Amino acid sequence: MSDDTRKQTEIHAADQIRKHQRNLNTKELSAAILSHDRAALAQAITIVESTQSDHTQLAKEIVQACLPFAGKSLRIGITGVPGVGKSTFIDVFGSYLISLGKKIAVLAIDPSSPLSKGSILGDKTRMDQLAAEPNAFIRPSPSSETLGGVARKTRETIILCEAAGFDVILIETVGVGQSETAVHSMTDFFLLLMLAGAGDQLQGIKRGIMEMCDAMLITKADGENVKPANFAKAEYTSALHLFPAKENGWTPRVEVCSALEKRGLTEAWQMISDYEKWMTERGLISIKRHQQDVYWMHQTIREKLISDFYQSPENKKRISEIESDLIAGKITAFEAARLIVG
Ligand code: GDP
């Protein structure tokens, strides 16, 4: 055997071993997830979130293996401005749902702070009651540079959590940037937490987010805040009526709650359950999920095309040349774009 042939044979053997180990790992990990092993779930999510190139294929295989067992949870998106009481609410509400026999996974999307790995859920002690529950699984936001990256990772994590037997998935996001749209597009129910405040009630939260929500919850309805909270409930209820009716026929509702005093939890769950019943009876949950899948497919295509386009060395060169002409006033912006993309 020549040296070259021996080397080739060795490389082939090493590849085979790696492949075998990888298959074993994938199978074992997926089987462990399906048997509701939380450590395996955490490990698989780490692989999904990894940017290491040899983890990409592994992640794909694990997600694929879990996919047939996913889809059985109720996915709830929760948003609201920082300080509105999201983590306190999730802590108390999640524990309440566990007392009803549910298994709760809490995920987060916070693309605004990739360096700090997400300001929300970053500190697990913020949900210490829930963190101590064996039937709860809390995972902070994946750190990633793009919202698209964070969204993909979270969507895959939802699949893994569902395969691991979690039947309610709460996905938290901050009420800033584009992350609400992302969370809205991966959940069945979108809950907006609001503060009762003096002055302009609609201040601080974009109209578009109010339009997206399936329900609103006025937080911190305790002590002196009970009256303003009930007032806000009436105000928002009429404000929501001004929006065009939702295609699915559901009318968003408003409730008040106090995470501090553990009040309003039953009402919040009732609202969500009524919505689930409404949607399920009409076959609308699966339609909504299919639409979301298609949306994410197009989002992903768009992101890939744009990133490939800008990374191509020829395009980079061409763009910089045309930019010079543009700055020199020789052509218009539209002509410049036309010259670049044809
Ligand atoms: P987040 O930034 O939206 O996650 O808000 P947090 O859950 O961290 O809450 C912000 C602040 O509001 C904290 O100081 C909480 O103790 C307080 N808070 C949260 N929920 C309630 C509540 O139901 N009642 C009262 N009075 N304070 C609350």
Coordinates of C-alpha atoms and ligand atoms in Angstrom, one line a residue:
M1 CA 0.0 0.0 0.0
S2 CA 1.5 3.4 -0.9
D3 CA 1.7 6.1 1.6
D4 CA -0.9 8.1 -0.2
T5 CA -3.4 5.1 -0.2
R6 CA -2.7 4.4 3.4
K7 CA -3.4 8.0 4.3
Q8 CA -6.6 8.0 2.3
T9 CA -7.7 4.7 4.0
E10 CA -6.9 6.2 7.4
I11 CA -8.9 9.4 6.7
H12 CA -11.8 7.3 5.4
A13 CA -11.7 5.1 8.6
A14 CA -11.6 8.2 10.8
D15 CA -14.6 9.6 8.9
Q16 CA -16.5 6.4 9.4
I17 CA -15.8 6.4 13.1
R18 CA -16.8 10.0 13.4
K19 CA -20.0 9.4 11.4
H20 CA -20.8 6.4 13.5
Q21 CA -20.3 8.3 16.7
R22 CA -22.3 11.2 15.4
N23 CA -25.2 9.0 14.5
L24 CA -25.1 7.3 17.8
N25 CA -25.0 10.7 19.6
T26 CA -27.8 12.0 17.5
K27 CA -29.9 8.9 18.1
E28 CA -29.1 8.7 21.8
L29 CA -29.7 12.4 22.3
S30 CA -33.0 12.4 20.5
A31 CA -34.2 9.3 22.4
A32 CA -33.2 10.9 25.7
I33 CA -35.2 14.0 24.7
L34 CA -38.2 11.9 23.8
S35 CA -38.0 10.2 27.2
H36 CA -38.2 13.7 28.7
D37 CA -34.6 13.9 29.9
R38 CA -34.0 17.6 30.7
A39 CA -30.2 17.4 30.6
A40 CA -30.4 15.9 27.1
L41 CA -32.8 18.7 26.1
A42 CA -30.4 21.4 27.4
Q43 CA -27.5 19.7 25.6
A44 CA -29.4 19.6 22.3
I45 CA -30.4 23.2 22.6
T46 CA -26.7 24.1 23.1
I47 CA -26.0 22.3 19.9
V48 CA -28.8 24.1 18.1
E49 CA -27.5 27.4 19.3
S50 CA -23.9 26.6 18.5
T51 CA -22.1 28.5 15.7
Q52 CA -19.5 25.7 15.4
S53 CA -19.8 24.3 11.8
D54 CA -19.6 20.6 12.9
H55 CA -22.7 21.2 15.1
T56 CA -24.8 22.4 12.2
Q57 CA -25.4 18.9 10.8
L58 CA -25.8 17.4 14.2
A59 CA -28.4 20.1 15.1
K60 CA -30.3 19.4 11.9
E61 CA -30.4 15.6 12.6
I62 CA -31.7 16.1 16.2
V63 CA -34.4 18.6 15.2
Q64 CA -35.4 16.3 12.4
A65 CA -35.7 13.3 14.8
C66 CA -37.8 15.4 17.2
L67 CA -40.0 17.0 14.6
P68 CA -42.6 14.1 14.4
F69 CA -43.1 14.4 18.2
A70 CA -43.5 18.2 18.2
G71 CA -46.4 20.5 17.8
K72 CA -48.5 19.4 20.8
S73 CA -47.9 22.4 23.0
L74 CA -49.6 25.7 23.3
R75 CA -47.1 28.4 22.3
I76 CA -47.6 31.7 24.1
G77 CA -45.7 34.9 23.3
I78 CA -45.4 37.5 26.0
T79 CA -44.2 41.0 25.4
G80 CA -44.2 44.4 27.1
V81 CA -41.8 47.3 27.8
P82 CA -38.9 46.6 30.3
G83 CA -40.2 47.0 33.8
V84 CA -43.8 46.1 33.0
G85 CA -43.4 42.9 35.0
K86 CA -42.8 40.2 32.5
S87 CA -40.4 38.0 34.4
T88 CA -42.4 38.3 37.6
F89 CA -45.6 37.4 35.8
I90 CA -44.0 34.5 34.0
D91 CA -42.5 33.2 37.3
V92 CA -45.9 33.3 39.1
F93 CA -48.1 32.4 36.1
G94 CA -45.8 29.5 35.1
S95 CA -45.9 28.2 38.7
Y96 CA -49.7 28.5 38.6
L97 CA -49.9 26.5 35.4
I98 CA -47.7 23.8 36.9
S99 CA -50.2 23.6 39.8
L100 CA -52.7 22.8 37.1
G101 CA -50.6 19.9 36.0
K102 CA -48.8 21.5 33.1
K103 CA -45.1 21.3 32.1
I104 CA -43.8 24.7 31.3
A105 CA -40.9 25.8 29.1
V106 CA -39.8 29.4 29.2
L107 CA -37.7 30.8 26.3
A108 CA -36.7 34.3 25.4
I109 CA -35.9 36.3 22.3
D110 CA -33.7 39.3 22.9
P111 CA -31.6 40.1 19.8
S112 CA -30.9 43.6 21.1
S113 CA -28.1 42.5 23.4
P114 CA -26.1 39.7 21.7
L115 CA -23.1 40.5 23.9
S116 CA -24.8 40.1 27.2
K117 CA -26.5 37.0 25.9
G118 CA -29.9 38.7 26.3
S119 CA -30.8 41.0 29.1
I120 CA -34.1 39.2 29.7
L121 CA -33.9 35.8 31.4
G122 CA -30.2 36.4 31.6
D123 CA -30.5 36.2 35.3
K124 CA -32.3 33.0 36.2
T125 CA -32.9 34.2 39.8
R126 CA -35.5 36.6 38.3
M127 CA -37.7 33.5 38.1
D128 CA -36.6 31.7 41.2
Q129 CA -40.0 30.2 42.0
L130 CA -40.3 28.6 38.6
A131 CA -36.6 27.7 38.3
A132 CA -37.1 25.5 41.3
E133 CA -39.9 23.5 39.8
P134 CA -39.1 20.1 38.3
N135 CA -41.8 20.7 35.7
A136 CA -40.3 23.9 34.4
F137 CA -37.5 24.5 32.0
I138 CA -36.0 28.0 31.6
R139 CA -33.7 28.9 28.8
P140 CA -32.3 32.4 28.2
S141 CA -32.3 34.0 24.8
P142 CA -29.7 32.6 22.4
S143 CA -27.0 35.1 21.6
S144 CA -26.8 35.8 17.9
E145 CA -26.1 38.8 15.8
T146 CA -29.2 38.8 13.7
L147 CA -32.8 38.5 14.7
G148 CA -33.2 35.9 12.0
G149 CA -30.5 33.8 13.7
V150 CA -32.1 34.1 17.1
A151 CA -35.6 33.3 15.6
R152 CA -34.4 30.2 13.9
K153 CA -32.7 28.9 17.0
T154 CA -35.8 29.6 19.1
R155 CA -38.1 27.9 16.6
E156 CA -35.9 24.8 16.7
T157 CA -35.8 25.0 20.5
I158 CA -39.6 25.0 20.6
I159 CA -39.6 21.8 18.6
L160 CA -37.1 20.2 21.1
C161 CA -39.1 21.4 24.1
E162 CA -42.3 19.9 22.7
A163 CA -40.6 16.6 21.9
A164 CA -39.4 16.7 25.6
G165 CA -43.1 16.8 26.7
F166 CA -43.5 20.5 27.6
D167 CA -47.1 21.4 27.0
V168 CA -47.1 25.2 27.5
I169 CA -44.2 27.2 26.0
L170 CA -43.9 30.8 27.1
I171 CA -41.7 32.9 24.9
E172 CA -40.7 36.3 26.4
T173 CA -39.5 39.3 24.4
V174 CA -38.9 42.9 25.2
G175 CA -41.3 45.5 23.7
V176 CA -38.6 47.1 21.6
G177 CA -37.3 46.5 18.0
Q178 CA -38.5 43.8 15.7
S179 CA -38.5 41.0 18.2
E180 CA -42.3 41.1 18.8
T181 CA -43.0 40.4 15.2
A182 CA -40.7 37.4 15.4
V183 CA -42.3 36.1 18.5
H184 CA -45.8 36.8 17.2
S185 CA -44.9 34.8 14.1
M186 CA -43.9 31.7 16.1
T187 CA -46.6 31.5 18.7
D188 CA -50.3 30.6 18.8
F189 CA -51.2 33.3 21.3
F190 CA -49.7 36.7 21.8
L191 CA -50.0 38.4 25.1
L192 CA -49.2 42.1 25.7
L193 CA -48.5 43.2 29.2
M194 CA -49.3 46.8 29.9
L195 CA -48.9 49.2 32.8
A196 CA -51.7 51.4 34.0
G197 CA -50.3 54.8 33.9
A198 CA -51.2 58.4 34.2
G199 CA -51.4 60.5 31.1
D200 CA -51.4 59.0 27.6
Q201 CA -52.3 55.4 28.0
L202 CA -51.1 54.4 24.6
Q203 CA -47.6 55.9 25.1
G204 CA -44.6 53.7 24.9
I205 CA -46.1 50.8 23.0
K206 CA -46.4 50.8 19.3
R207 CA -49.8 50.7 17.7
G208 CA -48.7 47.7 15.6
I209 CA -47.9 45.7 18.6
M210 CA -51.3 46.4 20.1
E211 CA -52.8 45.3 16.8
M212 CA -50.9 42.0 16.9
C213 CA -52.0 41.0 20.4
D214 CA -54.6 38.4 21.2
A215 CA -55.0 39.7 24.8
M216 CA -53.7 42.4 27.1
L217 CA -52.9 42.1 30.7
I218 CA -52.7 45.2 32.9
T219 CA -50.0 44.3 35.4
K220 CA -49.3 45.4 39.0
A221 CA -53.0 45.7 39.8
D222 CA -52.4 45.9 43.6
G223 CA -52.5 48.5 46.3
E224 CA -53.2 51.9 45.0
N225 CA -52.9 50.7 41.5
V226 CA -56.1 48.6 41.5
K227 CA -58.3 51.5 40.5
P228 CA -56.0 52.8 37.7
A229 CA -55.6 49.2 36.4
N230 CA -59.3 48.7 36.1
F231 CA -59.6 52.1 34.4
A232 CA -56.9 51.1 32.0
K233 CA -58.7 47.8 31.3
A234 CA -61.8 49.8 30.2
E235 CA -59.7 52.1 28.1
Y236 CA -57.8 49.5 26.3
T237 CA -60.8 47.4 25.8
S238 CA -62.4 50.2 23.8
A239 CA -59.0 51.0 22.1
L240 CA -58.8 47.4 20.9
H241 CA -62.2 47.7 19.3
L242 CA -60.9 50.5 17.1
F243 CA -58.6 48.0 15.3
P244 CA -59.9 46.1 12.3
A245 CA -61.4 42.7 13.2
K246 CA -59.0 39.8 13.2
E247 CA -59.2 37.4 10.3
N248 CA -59.8 34.5 12.7
G249 CA -62.8 36.2 14.3
W250 CA -61.2 36.4 17.8
T251 CA -61.8 39.6 19.7
P252 CA -58.8 40.4 21.9
R253 CA -59.6 40.8 25.6
V254 CA -58.2 42.8 28.4
E255 CA -57.7 41.6 32.0
V256 CA -55.9 42.9 35.1
C257 CA -53.5 40.9 37.3
S258 CA -51.1 41.2 40.1
A259 CA -48.1 38.9 40.1
L260 CA -47.2 40.2 43.5
E261 CA -50.5 39.1 45.0
K262 CA -51.0 36.2 42.6
R263 CA -54.3 37.6 41.5
G264 CA -55.8 37.5 38.0
L265 CA -53.9 34.3 37.1
T266 CA -57.1 32.2 36.7
E267 CA -58.6 35.0 34.5
A268 CA -55.5 35.2 32.4
W269 CA -55.5 31.4 31.8
Q270 CA -59.2 31.4 31.1
M271 CA -58.7 34.0 28.4
I272 CA -55.9 31.9 26.8
S273 CA -57.9 28.7 27.1
D274 CA -61.0 30.3 25.5
Y275 CA -58.7 31.4 22.6
E276 CA -57.3 28.0 22.2
K277 CA -60.8 26.5 22.2
W278 CA -62.0 29.1 19.6
M279 CA -59.0 28.4 17.4
T280 CA -59.0 24.6 17.8
E281 CA -62.8 24.2 17.1
R282 CA -62.3 26.0 13.8
G283 CA -59.1 24.2 12.9
L284 CA -57.3 27.5 12.9
I285 CA -54.3 26.7 15.1
S286 CA -52.9 24.3 12.4
I287 CA -53.6 26.9 9.7
K288 CA -51.9 29.6 11.7
R289 CA -48.8 27.3 12.2
H290 CA -48.7 26.4 8.5
Q291 CA -48.8 30.1 7.6
Q292 CA -46.0 30.7 10.1
D293 CA -43.9 28.0 8.6
V294 CA -44.3 29.5 5.1
Y295 CA -43.5 33.0 6.6
W296 CA -40.2 31.7 8.1
M297 CA -39.3 29.9 4.9
H298 CA -39.5 33.1 3.0
Q299 CA -37.8 35.1 5.8
T300 CA -34.9 32.6 5.7
I301 CA -34.6 32.7 1.9
R302 CA -34.6 36.5 2.0
E303 CA -31.9 36.6 4.7
K304 CA -29.7 34.0 2.9
L305 CA -30.0 35.8 -0.5
I306 CA -29.1 39.2 1.0
S307 CA -26.2 37.8 3.0
D308 CA -24.9 35.8 0.0
F309 CA -25.3 38.9 -2.2
Y310 CA -23.4 41.2 0.1
Q311 CA -20.7 38.7 0.9
S312 CA -19.8 38.0 -2.7
P313 CA -16.4 39.7 -3.6
E314 CA -17.5 40.7 -7.1
N315 CA -20.6 42.3 -5.7
K316 CA -18.6 44.1 -3.0
K317 CA -16.3 45.5 -5.7
R318 CA -19.2 46.5 -8.0
I319 CA -21.1 48.2 -5.1
S320 CA -18.1 50.2 -4.1
E321 CA -17.5 51.4 -7.7
I322 CA -21.2 52.4 -8.2
E323 CA -21.3 54.0 -4.8
S324 CA -18.5 56.4 -5.9
D325 CA -20.6 57.4 -9.0
L326 CA -23.6 57.9 -6.8
I327 CA -21.7 60.1 -4.3
A328 CA -20.2 62.0 -7.2
G329 CA -23.7 62.8 -8.3
K330 CA -23.3 61.0 -11.6
I331 CA -26.3 58.7 -11.1
T332 CA -29.4 58.5 -8.9
A333 CA -29.8 56.0 -6.0
F334 CA -32.4 54.1 -8.0
E335 CA -30.2 53.9 -11.1
A336 CA -27.3 52.8 -8.9
A337 CA -29.4 50.0 -7.4
R338 CA -30.6 49.0 -10.9
L339 CA -27.0 48.8 -12.1
I340 CA -26.1 46.5 -9.2
V341 CA -29.0 44.1 -9.1
G342 CA -30.0 44.4 -12.7
Ligands
GDP1 P1 -39.7 43.0 33.2 O1 -38.6 43.9 33.0 O2 -40.9 43.3 32.4 O3 -39.3 41.6 33.2 O4 -40.2 43.4 34.7 P2 -39.9 42.7 36.1 O5 -40.7 41.4 36.2 O6 -38.5 42.6 36.3 O7 -40.6 43.7 37.1 C1 -40.2 45.0 37.2 C2 -40.5 45.6 38.6 O8 -41.9 45.6 38.9 C3 -39.9 44.7 39.7 O9 -39.4 45.6 40.7 C4 -41.0 43.9 40.3 O10 -40.8 43.6 41.6 C5 -42.2 44.8 40.1 N1 -43.4 44.0 39.9 C6 -43.6 43.0 39.0 N2 -44.8 42.5 39.1 C7 -45.5 43.3 40.1 C8 -46.8 43.2 40.6 O11 -47.7 42.4 40.3 N3 -47.1 44.2 41.6 C9 -46.2 45.1 41.9 N4 -46.6 46.0 42.8 N5 -44.9 45.2 41.5 C10 -44.6 44.3 40.6

